[in-house]
Structure formats: C-alpha cells, structure tokens
PDB file of C-alpha atoms and ligand atoms in Angstrom:
ATOM      1  CA  MET A   1      14.371   7.235  -1.118  1.00 95.00           C
ATOM      2  CA  ARG A   2      12.044   4.784  -0.033  1.00 96.00           C
ATOM      3  CA  ILE A   3       8.140   5.309  -0.506  1.00 96.00           C
ATOM      4  CA  ASP A   4       5.239   3.398   0.788  1.00 98.00           C
ATOM      5  CA  VAL A   5       1.788   3.985  -0.535  1.00 98.00           C
ATOM      6  CA  VAL A   6      -1.207   2.509   1.093  1.00 98.00           C
ATOM      7  CA  SER A   7      -4.522   2.354  -1.066  1.00 98.00           C
ATOM      8  CA  ILE A   8      -7.468   0.088  -1.372  1.00 98.00           C
ATOM      9  CA  PHE A   9      -6.469   0.424  -5.089  1.00 97.00           C
ATOM     10  CA  PRO A  10      -3.198  -0.795  -5.633  1.00 97.00           C
ATOM     11  CA  SER A  11      -3.215  -1.100  -9.215  1.00 97.00           C
ATOM     12  CA  TYR A  12      -3.802   2.419  -9.875  1.00 95.00           C
ATOM     13  CA  PHE A  13      -0.096   2.774  -9.317  1.00 95.00           C
ATOM     14  CA  ASP A  14       1.115  -0.136 -11.895  1.00 93.00           C
ATOM     15  CA  GLY A  15       1.869   2.998 -14.253  1.00 91.00           C
ATOM     16  CA  LEU A  16       4.831   4.114 -11.991  1.00 90.00           C
ATOM     17  CA  ALA A  17       6.599   0.980 -13.432  1.00 86.00           C
ATOM     18  CA  LEU A  18       6.784   2.878 -16.915  1.00 86.00           C
ATOM     19  CA  SER A  19       9.291   6.025 -17.823  1.00 84.00           C
ATOM     20  CA  LEU A  20      11.748   7.421 -15.640  1.00 87.00           C
ATOM     21  CA  LEU A  21      10.305   6.542 -12.483  1.00 89.00           C
ATOM     22  CA  GLY A  22      10.091   2.834 -13.685  1.00 88.00           C
ATOM     23  CA  LYS A  23      13.738   3.138 -14.357  1.00 90.00           C
ATOM     24  CA  ALA A  24      14.813   4.866 -11.065  1.00 87.00           C
ATOM     25  CA  ARG A  25      12.833   1.743  -9.284  1.00 88.00           C
ATOM     26  CA  GLU A  26      14.839  -0.848 -11.226  1.00 89.00           C
ATOM     27  CA  SER A  27      18.189   0.826 -10.533  1.00 90.00           C
ATOM     28  CA  GLY A  28      17.348   1.091  -6.906  1.00 91.00           C
ATOM     29  CA  ILE A  29      17.229   4.988  -6.723  1.00 92.00           C
ATOM     30  CA  LEU A  30      13.466   4.956  -5.961  1.00 93.00           C
ATOM     31  CA  ASP A  31      12.761   2.106  -3.638  1.00 94.00           C
ATOM     32  CA  LEU A  32       8.561   2.071  -4.278  1.00 94.00           C
ATOM     33  CA  HIS A  33       6.183  -0.128  -2.428  1.00 95.00           C
ATOM     34  CA  VAL A  34       2.440  -0.013  -3.013  1.00 96.00           C
ATOM     35  CA  HIS A  35       0.075  -1.442  -0.189  1.00 98.00           C
ATOM     36  CA  ASP A  36      -3.255  -2.968   0.131  1.00 98.00           C
ATOM     37  CA  LEU A  37      -4.656  -1.292   3.102  1.00 98.00           C
ATOM     38  CA  ARG A  38      -7.233  -4.438   3.337  1.00 98.00           C
ATOM     39  CA  ASP A  39      -3.901  -6.690   4.205  1.00 98.00           C
ATOM     40  CA  TRP A  40      -4.506  -5.060   7.796  1.00 98.00           C
ATOM     41  CA  THR A  41      -8.039  -5.940   7.782  1.00 98.00           C
ATOM     42  CA  SER A  42      -9.113  -9.034  10.008  1.00 97.00           C
ATOM     43  CA  ASP A  43     -12.588  -9.837   9.205  1.00 98.00           C
ATOM     44  CA  ARG A  44     -13.857 -11.892   6.686  1.00 98.00           C
ATOM     45  CA  HIS A  45     -15.195  -9.239   4.283  1.00 98.00           C
ATOM     46  CA  ARG A  46     -11.664  -7.243   4.843  1.00 98.00           C
ATOM     47  CA  THR A  47     -13.796  -4.408   5.872  1.00 98.00           C
ATOM     48  CA  VAL A  48     -12.228  -0.752   5.587  1.00 98.00           C
ATOM     49  CA  ASP A  49     -15.373   1.729   6.051  1.00 97.00           C
ATOM     50  CA  ASP A  50     -17.987   2.395   8.418  1.00 97.00           C
ATOM     51  CA  THR A  51     -21.305   4.807   8.441  1.00 97.00           C
ATOM     52  CA  PRO A  52     -20.075   8.092  10.374  1.00 96.00           C
ATOM     53  CA  TYR A  53     -20.769   8.973  13.657  1.00 97.00           C
ATOM     54  CA  GLY A  54     -23.373  11.862  13.953  1.00 97.00           C
ATOM     55  CA  GLY A  55     -24.895  11.016  10.635  1.00 97.00           C
ATOM     56  CA  GLY A  56     -24.094  12.377   6.886  1.00 94.00           C
ATOM     57  CA  ALA A  57     -23.667  10.987   3.822  1.00 93.00           C
ATOM     58  CA  GLY A  58     -21.047   8.429   2.421  1.00 94.00           C
ATOM     59  CA  MET A  59     -18.738   6.218   4.798  1.00 96.00           C
ATOM     60  CA  VAL A  60     -15.631   6.999   6.773  1.00 97.00           C
ATOM     61  CA  MET A  61     -12.706   4.762   6.488  1.00 98.00           C
ATOM     62  CA  LYS A  62     -12.292   2.825   9.952  1.00 98.00           C
ATOM     63  CA  PRO A  63      -8.947   3.637  12.185  1.00 98.00           C
ATOM     64  CA  GLU A  64      -8.012   0.060  12.760  1.00 98.00           C
ATOM     65  CA  PRO A  65      -6.621  -1.009   9.388  1.00 98.00           C
ATOM     66  CA  TRP A  66      -4.855   2.362   9.030  1.00 98.00           C
ATOM     67  CA  GLY A  67      -3.029   2.125  12.615  1.00 98.00           C
ATOM     68  CA  LEU A  68      -1.750  -1.461  11.672  1.00 98.00           C
ATOM     69  CA  ALA A  69      -0.283  -0.199   8.429  1.00 98.00           C
ATOM     70  CA  LEU A  70       1.032   2.720   9.865  1.00 98.00           C
ATOM     71  CA  ASP A  71       2.814   0.954  12.824  1.00 98.00           C
ATOM     72  CA  GLU A  72       4.289  -1.556  10.356  1.00 98.00           C
ATOM     73  CA  LEU A  73       5.673   0.790   7.474  1.00 98.00           C
ATOM     74  CA  ALA A  74       6.574   3.362  10.082  1.00 98.00           C
ATOM     75  CA  ALA A  75       8.495   0.874  11.989  1.00 97.00           C
ATOM     76  CA  SER A  76      10.807   0.184   8.995  1.00 91.00           C
ATOM     77  CA  SER A  77      12.592   4.128   9.345  1.00 92.00           C
ATOM     78  CA  SER A  78      13.768   6.396  12.056  1.00 92.00           C
ATOM     79  CA  GLU A  79      11.835   9.399  10.753  1.00 89.00           C
ATOM     80  CA  PRO A  80       9.233   8.687   8.187  1.00 98.00           C
ATOM     81  CA  THR A  81       7.068  11.605   6.687  1.00 98.00           C
ATOM     82  CA  ILE A  82       3.190  10.797   6.584  1.00 98.00           C
ATOM     83  CA  ILE A  83       1.505  12.445   3.800  1.00 98.00           C
ATOM     84  CA  PHE A  84      -2.269  12.001   3.533  1.00 98.00           C
ATOM     85  CA  PRO A  85      -3.580  13.342  -0.059  1.00 98.00           C
ATOM     86  CA  SER A  86      -6.819  15.271   0.836  1.00 97.00           C
ATOM     87  CA  PRO A  87      -8.599  18.245  -0.629  1.00 96.00           C
ATOM     88  CA  ALA A  88      -8.554  19.881   3.159  1.00 95.00           C
ATOM     89  CA  GLY A  89      -4.650  19.832   2.968  1.00 97.00           C
ATOM     90  CA  GLU A  90      -1.756  22.542   2.005  1.00 98.00           C
ATOM     91  CA  VAL A  91      -1.874  22.981  -1.316  1.00 98.00           C
ATOM     92  CA  PHE A  92       0.871  21.030  -3.262  1.00 98.00           C
ATOM     93  CA  ARG A  93       3.411  23.123  -5.048  1.00 97.00           C
ATOM     94  CA  GLN A  94       7.027  22.603  -6.466  1.00 96.00           C
ATOM     95  CA  ALA A  95       8.467  23.905  -3.191  1.00 96.00           C
ATOM     96  CA  THR A  96       6.439  21.087  -1.508  1.00 98.00           C
ATOM     97  CA  ALA A  97       7.969  18.476  -3.964  1.00 97.00           C
ATOM     98  CA  ARG A  98      11.356  19.833  -3.537  1.00 97.00           C
ATOM     99  CA  ASP A  99      10.783  19.477   0.309  1.00 98.00           C
ATOM    100  CA  LEU A 100       9.516  15.992   0.095  1.00 98.00           C
ATOM    101  CA  ALA A 101      12.228  15.280  -2.080  1.00 97.00           C
ATOM    102  CA  GLN A 102      14.653  15.584   0.959  1.00 96.00           C
ATOM    103  CA  ARG A 103      13.318  13.077   2.780  1.00 97.00           C
ATOM    104  CA  GLU A 104      14.470   9.574   3.506  1.00 96.00           C
ATOM    105  CA  HIS A 105      11.111   7.724   3.902  1.00 98.00           C
ATOM    106  CA  LEU A 106       7.714   8.903   2.542  1.00 98.00           C
ATOM    107  CA  ILE A 107       4.365   7.114   3.538  1.00 98.00           C
ATOM    108  CA  ILE A 108       1.318   7.875   1.513  1.00 98.00           C
ATOM    109  CA  GLY A 109      -1.880   6.956   2.905  1.00 98.00           C
ATOM    110  CA  CYS A 110      -4.708   7.348   0.391  1.00 98.00           C
ATOM    111  CA  GLY A 111      -8.415   7.766   1.463  1.00 97.00           C
ATOM    112  CA  ARG A 112     -11.524   7.179  -0.128  1.00 88.00           C
ATOM    113  CA  TYR A 113     -15.200   7.420   0.674  1.00 75.00           C
ATOM    114  CA  GLU A 114     -15.520  10.701   2.851  1.00 84.00           C
ATOM    115  CA  GLY A 115     -12.171  10.408   4.563  1.00 93.00           C
ATOM    116  CA  ILE A 116     -10.378   8.745   7.165  1.00 98.00           C
ATOM    117  CA  ASP A 117     -11.495   8.697  10.875  1.00 98.00           C
ATOM    118  CA  GLU A 118      -9.854  12.152  12.270  1.00 98.00           C
ATOM    119  CA  ARG A 119      -7.858   9.911  15.047  1.00 98.00           C
ATOM    120  CA  VAL A 120      -5.723   8.516  12.359  1.00 98.00           C
ATOM    121  CA  PHE A 121      -4.165  11.808  11.365  1.00 98.00           C
ATOM    122  CA  GLU A 122      -3.457  12.179  15.366  1.00 98.00           C
ATOM    123  CA  TYR A 123      -2.105   8.912  15.921  1.00 98.00           C
ATOM    124  CA  ALA A 124       0.276   9.119  12.744  1.00 98.00           C
ATOM    125  CA  ALA A 125       1.703  12.360  14.510  1.00 98.00           C
ATOM    126  CA  THR A 126       2.991  10.415  16.944  1.00 98.00           C
ATOM    127  CA  LEU A 127       5.052   8.220  14.466  1.00 98.00           C
ATOM    128  CA  GLY A 128       6.411  10.768  12.378  1.00 97.00           C
ATOM    129  CA  GLU A 129       5.423  14.369  10.567  1.00 98.00           C
ATOM    130  CA  VAL A 130       2.013  14.285   8.974  1.00 98.00           C
ATOM    131  CA  ARG A 131       1.194  16.500   6.137  1.00 98.00           C
ATOM    132  CA  LEU A 132      -2.250  16.658   4.550  1.00 98.00           C
ATOM    133  CA  VAL A 133      -1.568  17.877   0.903  1.00 98.00           C
ATOM    134  CA  SER A 134      -3.792  18.866  -1.661  1.00 97.00           C
ATOM    135  CA  LEU A 135      -3.676  18.629  -5.352  1.00 97.00           C
ATOM    136  CA  GLY A 136      -5.641  21.804  -6.029  1.00 97.00           C
ATOM    137  CA  ASP A 137      -9.296  23.204  -5.208  1.00 96.00           C
ATOM    138  CA  TYR A 138     -11.442  20.734  -6.564  1.00 96.00           C
ATOM    139  CA  VAL A 139     -12.047  16.962  -5.443  1.00 95.00           C
ATOM    140  CA  LEU A 140     -11.148  13.598  -6.526  1.00 96.00           C
ATOM    141  CA  ASN A 141     -12.614  10.399  -5.641  1.00 95.00           C
ATOM    142  CA  GLY A 142      -9.966   9.202  -3.626  1.00 96.00           C
ATOM    143  CA  GLY A 143      -6.125  10.203  -2.610  1.00 97.00           C
ATOM    144  CA  GLU A 144      -4.924   7.814  -5.622  1.00 98.00           C
ATOM    145  CA  VAL A 145      -4.657  10.215  -8.434  1.00 97.00           C
ATOM    146  CA  ALA A 146      -3.130  13.087  -6.209  1.00 98.00           C
ATOM    147  CA  ALA A 147      -0.332  10.385  -4.959  1.00 97.00           C
ATOM    148  CA  MET A 148       0.615   9.411  -8.153  1.00 97.00           C
ATOM    149  CA  ALA A 149       1.144  13.267  -9.211  1.00 97.00           C
ATOM    150  CA  MET A 150       3.005  13.737  -5.926  1.00 97.00           C
ATOM    151  CA  ILE A 151       5.077  10.678  -6.601  1.00 96.00           C
ATOM    152  CA  GLU A 152       6.215  11.577 -10.108  1.00 94.00           C
ATOM    153  CA  ALA A 153       6.855  15.581  -8.778  1.00 95.00           C
ATOM    154  CA  VAL A 154       8.957  14.222  -5.954  1.00 96.00           C
ATOM    155  CA  GLY A 155      10.349  11.294  -7.937  1.00 94.00           C
ATOM    156  CA  ARG A 156      11.890  13.268 -10.653  1.00 93.00           C
ATOM    157  CA  LEU A 157      13.687  15.705  -8.189  1.00 94.00           C
ATOM    158  CA  ILE A 158      15.772  12.719  -6.686  1.00 93.00           C
ATOM    159  CA  PRO A 159      19.312  13.154  -8.317  1.00 90.00           C
ATOM    160  CA  GLY A 160      19.885  10.323 -10.816  1.00 85.00           C
ATOM    161  CA  VAL A 161      15.977   9.960 -12.016  1.00 86.00           C
ATOM    162  CA  VAL A 162      16.086  12.710 -14.615  1.00 88.00           C
ATOM    163  CA  GLY A 163      19.167  12.228 -16.965  1.00 79.00           C
ATOM    164  CA  ASN A 164      20.144  15.992 -17.630  1.00 80.00           C
ATOM    165  CA  PRO A 165      19.578  17.809 -14.188  1.00 80.00           C
ATOM    166  CA  GLU A 166      19.625  20.993 -16.202  1.00 81.00           C
ATOM    167  CA  SER A 167      16.300  20.095 -17.598  1.00 78.00           C
ATOM    168  CA  LEU A 168      14.911  20.389 -14.106  1.00 81.00           C
ATOM    169  CA  VAL A 169      16.019  24.082 -13.671  1.00 79.00           C
ATOM    170  CA  GLU A 170      14.351  25.374 -16.765  1.00 77.00           C
ATOM    171  CA  GLU A 171      10.739  24.553 -16.017  1.00 81.00           C
ATOM    172  CA  SER A 172       7.741  26.191 -15.234  1.00 82.00           C
ATOM    173  CA  HIS A 173       7.446  26.684 -11.370  1.00 85.00           C
ATOM    174  CA  GLU A 174      11.097  26.100 -10.621  1.00 81.00           C
ATOM    175  CA  ASP A 175      11.908  29.899 -10.631  1.00 87.00           C
ATOM    176  CA  GLY A 176       8.572  31.179 -10.022  1.00 92.00           C
ATOM    177  CA  LEU A 177       7.406  31.602 -13.633  1.00 96.00           C
ATOM    178  CA  LEU A 178       6.178  29.577 -16.228  1.00 97.00           C
ATOM    179  CA  GLU A 179       8.265  27.898 -18.872  1.00 95.00           C
ATOM    180  CA  TYR A 180       9.497  29.770 -22.253  1.00 97.00           C
ATOM    181  CA  PRO A 181       7.866  28.406 -25.156  1.00 97.00           C
ATOM    182  CA  SER A 182       9.893  25.740 -27.211  1.00 97.00           C
ATOM    183  CA  TYR A 183      10.159  24.830 -30.875  1.00 98.00           C
ATOM    184  CA  THR A 184      11.847  22.421 -33.138  1.00 98.00           C
ATOM    185  CA  LYS A 185      12.329  21.574 -36.454  1.00 98.00           C
ATOM    186  CA  PRO A 186      11.088  22.164 -39.124  1.00 98.00           C
ATOM    187  CA  SER A 187      11.559  25.873 -38.894  1.00 98.00           C
ATOM    188  CA  ALA A 188       8.497  26.585 -40.925  1.00 98.00           C
ATOM    189  CA  TRP A 189       5.279  24.595 -40.463  1.00 98.00           C
ATOM    190  CA  ARG A 190       1.805  25.206 -41.707  1.00 98.00           C
ATOM    191  CA  ASP A 191       2.843  28.611 -42.501  1.00 98.00           C
ATOM    192  CA  ARG A 192       4.080  29.419 -38.943  1.00 98.00           C
ATOM    193  CA  ALA A 193       7.692  30.049 -38.490  1.00 98.00           C
ATOM    194  CA  VAL A 194       9.599  29.439 -35.694  1.00 98.00           C
ATOM    195  CA  PRO A 195      10.623  32.787 -33.974  1.00 98.00           C
ATOM    196  CA  GLU A 196      13.663  34.627 -35.866  1.00 98.00           C
ATOM    197  CA  ILE A 197      15.650  35.194 -32.763  1.00 98.00           C
ATOM    198  CA  LEU A 198      15.886  31.151 -32.039  1.00 98.00           C
ATOM    199  CA  LEU A 199      17.695  30.786 -35.493  1.00 98.00           C
ATOM    200  CA  SER A 200      20.252  33.790 -34.733  1.00 98.00           C
ATOM    201  CA  GLY A 201      22.605  31.972 -32.723  1.00 97.00           C
ATOM    202  CA  ASN A 202      23.035  35.131 -30.661  1.00 98.00           C
ATOM    203  CA  HIS A 203      22.937  33.355 -27.246  1.00 98.00           C
ATOM    204  CA  GLY A 204      22.660  36.488 -25.084  1.00 98.00           C
ATOM    205  CA  ALA A 205      19.744  37.362 -27.364  1.00 98.00           C
ATOM    206  CA  ILE A 206      18.015  34.253 -27.064  1.00 98.00           C
ATOM    207  CA  ALA A 207      18.220  34.068 -23.235  1.00 97.00           C
ATOM    208  CA  ALA A 208      16.812  37.689 -22.834  1.00 98.00           C
ATOM    209  CA  TRP A 209      14.139  36.687 -25.360  1.00 98.00           C
ATOM    210  CA  ARG A 210      13.185  33.493 -23.157  1.00 98.00           C
ATOM    211  CA  ARG A 211      12.963  35.480 -20.048  1.00 97.00           C
ATOM    212  CA  ASP A 212      10.731  38.121 -21.617  1.00 98.00           C
ATOM    213  CA  GLN A 213       8.356  35.309 -22.789  1.00 98.00           C
ATOM    214  CA  GLN A 214       8.499  33.621 -19.241  1.00 97.00           C
ATOM    215  CA  VAL A 215       7.209  37.016 -17.686  1.00 97.00           C
ATOM    216  CA  GLU A 216       4.820  37.823 -20.365  1.00 98.00           C
ATOM    217  CA  ARG A 217       3.150  34.398 -20.208  1.00 97.00           C
ATOM    218  CA  THR A 218       3.218  34.305 -16.495  1.00 97.00           C
ATOM    219  CA  ARG A 219       1.440  37.971 -16.447  1.00 98.00           C
ATOM    220  CA  VAL A 220      -0.984  36.492 -18.503  1.00 98.00           C
ATOM    221  CA  ARG A 221      -1.839  33.288 -17.221  1.00 98.00           C
ATOM    222  CA  ARG A 222      -0.837  33.239 -13.709  1.00 97.00           C
ATOM    223  CA  PRO A 223      -0.761  36.763 -12.558  1.00 96.00           C
ATOM    224  CA  ASP A 224      -1.000  35.160  -9.035  1.00 95.00           C
ATOM    225  CA  LEU A 225       2.588  33.921  -9.391  1.00 94.00           C
ATOM    226  CA  LEU A 226       4.030  37.521  -9.816  1.00 94.00           C
ATOM    227  CA  GLY A 227       2.269  38.597  -6.469  1.00 85.00           C
ATOM    228  CA  ASP A 228       1.339  41.992  -7.671  1.00 67.00           C
TER     229      ASP A 228
HETATM  230  N1  ADE B   1      -8.399  13.616  -2.453  1.00 80.55           N
HETATM  231  C1  ADE B   1      -9.725  13.987  -2.970  1.00 80.55           C
HETATM  232  N2  ADE B   1      -9.408  15.406  -3.552  1.00 80.55           N
HETATM  233  C2  ADE B   1      -8.189  15.438  -3.538  1.00 80.55           C
HETATM  234  C3  ADE B   1      -7.649  16.541  -3.788  1.00 80.55           C
HETATM  235  N3  ADE B   1      -7.816  17.724  -4.275  1.00 80.55           N
HETATM  236  N4  ADE B   1      -5.969  16.909  -3.502  1.00 80.55           N
HETATM  237  C4  ADE B   1      -5.518  15.457  -3.069  1.00 80.55           C
HETATM  238  N5  ADE B   1      -6.161  14.517  -2.586  1.00 80.55           N
HETATM  239  C5  ADE B   1      -7.592  14.356  -2.757  1.00 80.55           C
END
C-alpha cells in the first residue's frame, strides 16, 4: 500500500519510523511518503493560509497549494482514496480501518487553523474517493495526530505488518466486543492472584470465561457497542 501524507508539520510523522510500521516501511510492505504542503507554494513566505471570507475567527488554508499537491500525488495511481482528518467527518472505527486497509493508495491531507477552503474537498472528489474522517468527538489542533492514529490502525491490518495474524483477531473491536483481560507470570503479585481458570489447562472453559469477560466488560464500559 502507498500512503502520501500532506502536512505543514511533516516532522510529526517521524515516529512512524519506529516499531512495526517502521519495519513494514523498510521491507516495502508500506510505502509511506510525508510531504510538506509548503513545497507547493510559490510566494516568498510559503503562505498556506488566509483570512476567512465572511469574517470570523482564525485563518483558513488556501486552496492553491492543496490543488497542486493533490494533482501531483493523485497522478501516481489510478484510484486514490483521499482522506481529510476532520472533527466534522464520519467517525473512524475498526471497520473504517479494515475498509481503508484494502485500498491501493491513500492520500491524507492534514488541515490546520480553522480548516481548509471547502472547494478543495469538491476538487479532490474529481481525483478519487474523498473521506472526511474524525478520530472522535473532540477537537485537535490539526489533522496530524488523527492521521498518525489512522495510519497505525490501517497499517497494522496490511498482511505481513503484524507478525502473528491471530493477534489481530483477538482484539477489542474486531468482533464488536472489548478485549478480555490478560495476565502473565507471576501467578501471584502483590496479593493478587491470576484467575484460577487460566491455570486450569481447560481450553474450552478458558475460551468460555474469556467470552464472558468480553461481554461483561463491554456491557459495563461500552454498552453502546451492544446496541441494546
Ligand atoms: N482535526 C481536528 N480535530 C480532529 C478530530 N477529532 N479528528 C480528526 N481530525 C481532527
């Protein structure tokens, strides 16, 4: 998969050289490119924002650098999916990550300030599928942190990125439930024992206990996921 990220703070993404995603990049499974939006400006100050028409607080990102960036990056594939992190978008879920992990080419445009000139989204739709995607119902200073989260959630679903594919299955949200609790040695720690059943060697009983734990945790912590 190829991912192009456009941001005025490209160094945010330096962390993606680490860990499993860093390895995936080295091995070529993940072809990730981070670009500075200012490289598509032509004035001396490399200006990317201006005051909003109609007035109001803050600045709006100008359309011209975005148009040039999207033209150049979209030209490298036939069907790019163009994602703009935005608190006004659809909520990013595990299902969104699974969907995006199937795509050949993602372009992620990180807005700052009060947002990007609306015409950029309309224009982007002429180049590929456009998705405005929110990390959740809170406001960040820009799209970068949301983009990082999305790249990690999508990247780990690309075959070969996570060594043991089974660890992808037994996780919160993969089956609509929260994950069961995990324990390791020692079996007693600070007067707390590991649940007896996990030491029993009875795999059927362990699986049933884990399932019960998943349902109970989901009921208590995230009843919205159970839909009743
Ligand atoms: N940019 C600012 N807030 C955001 C959010 N909640 N999700 C995605 N992008 C954002």
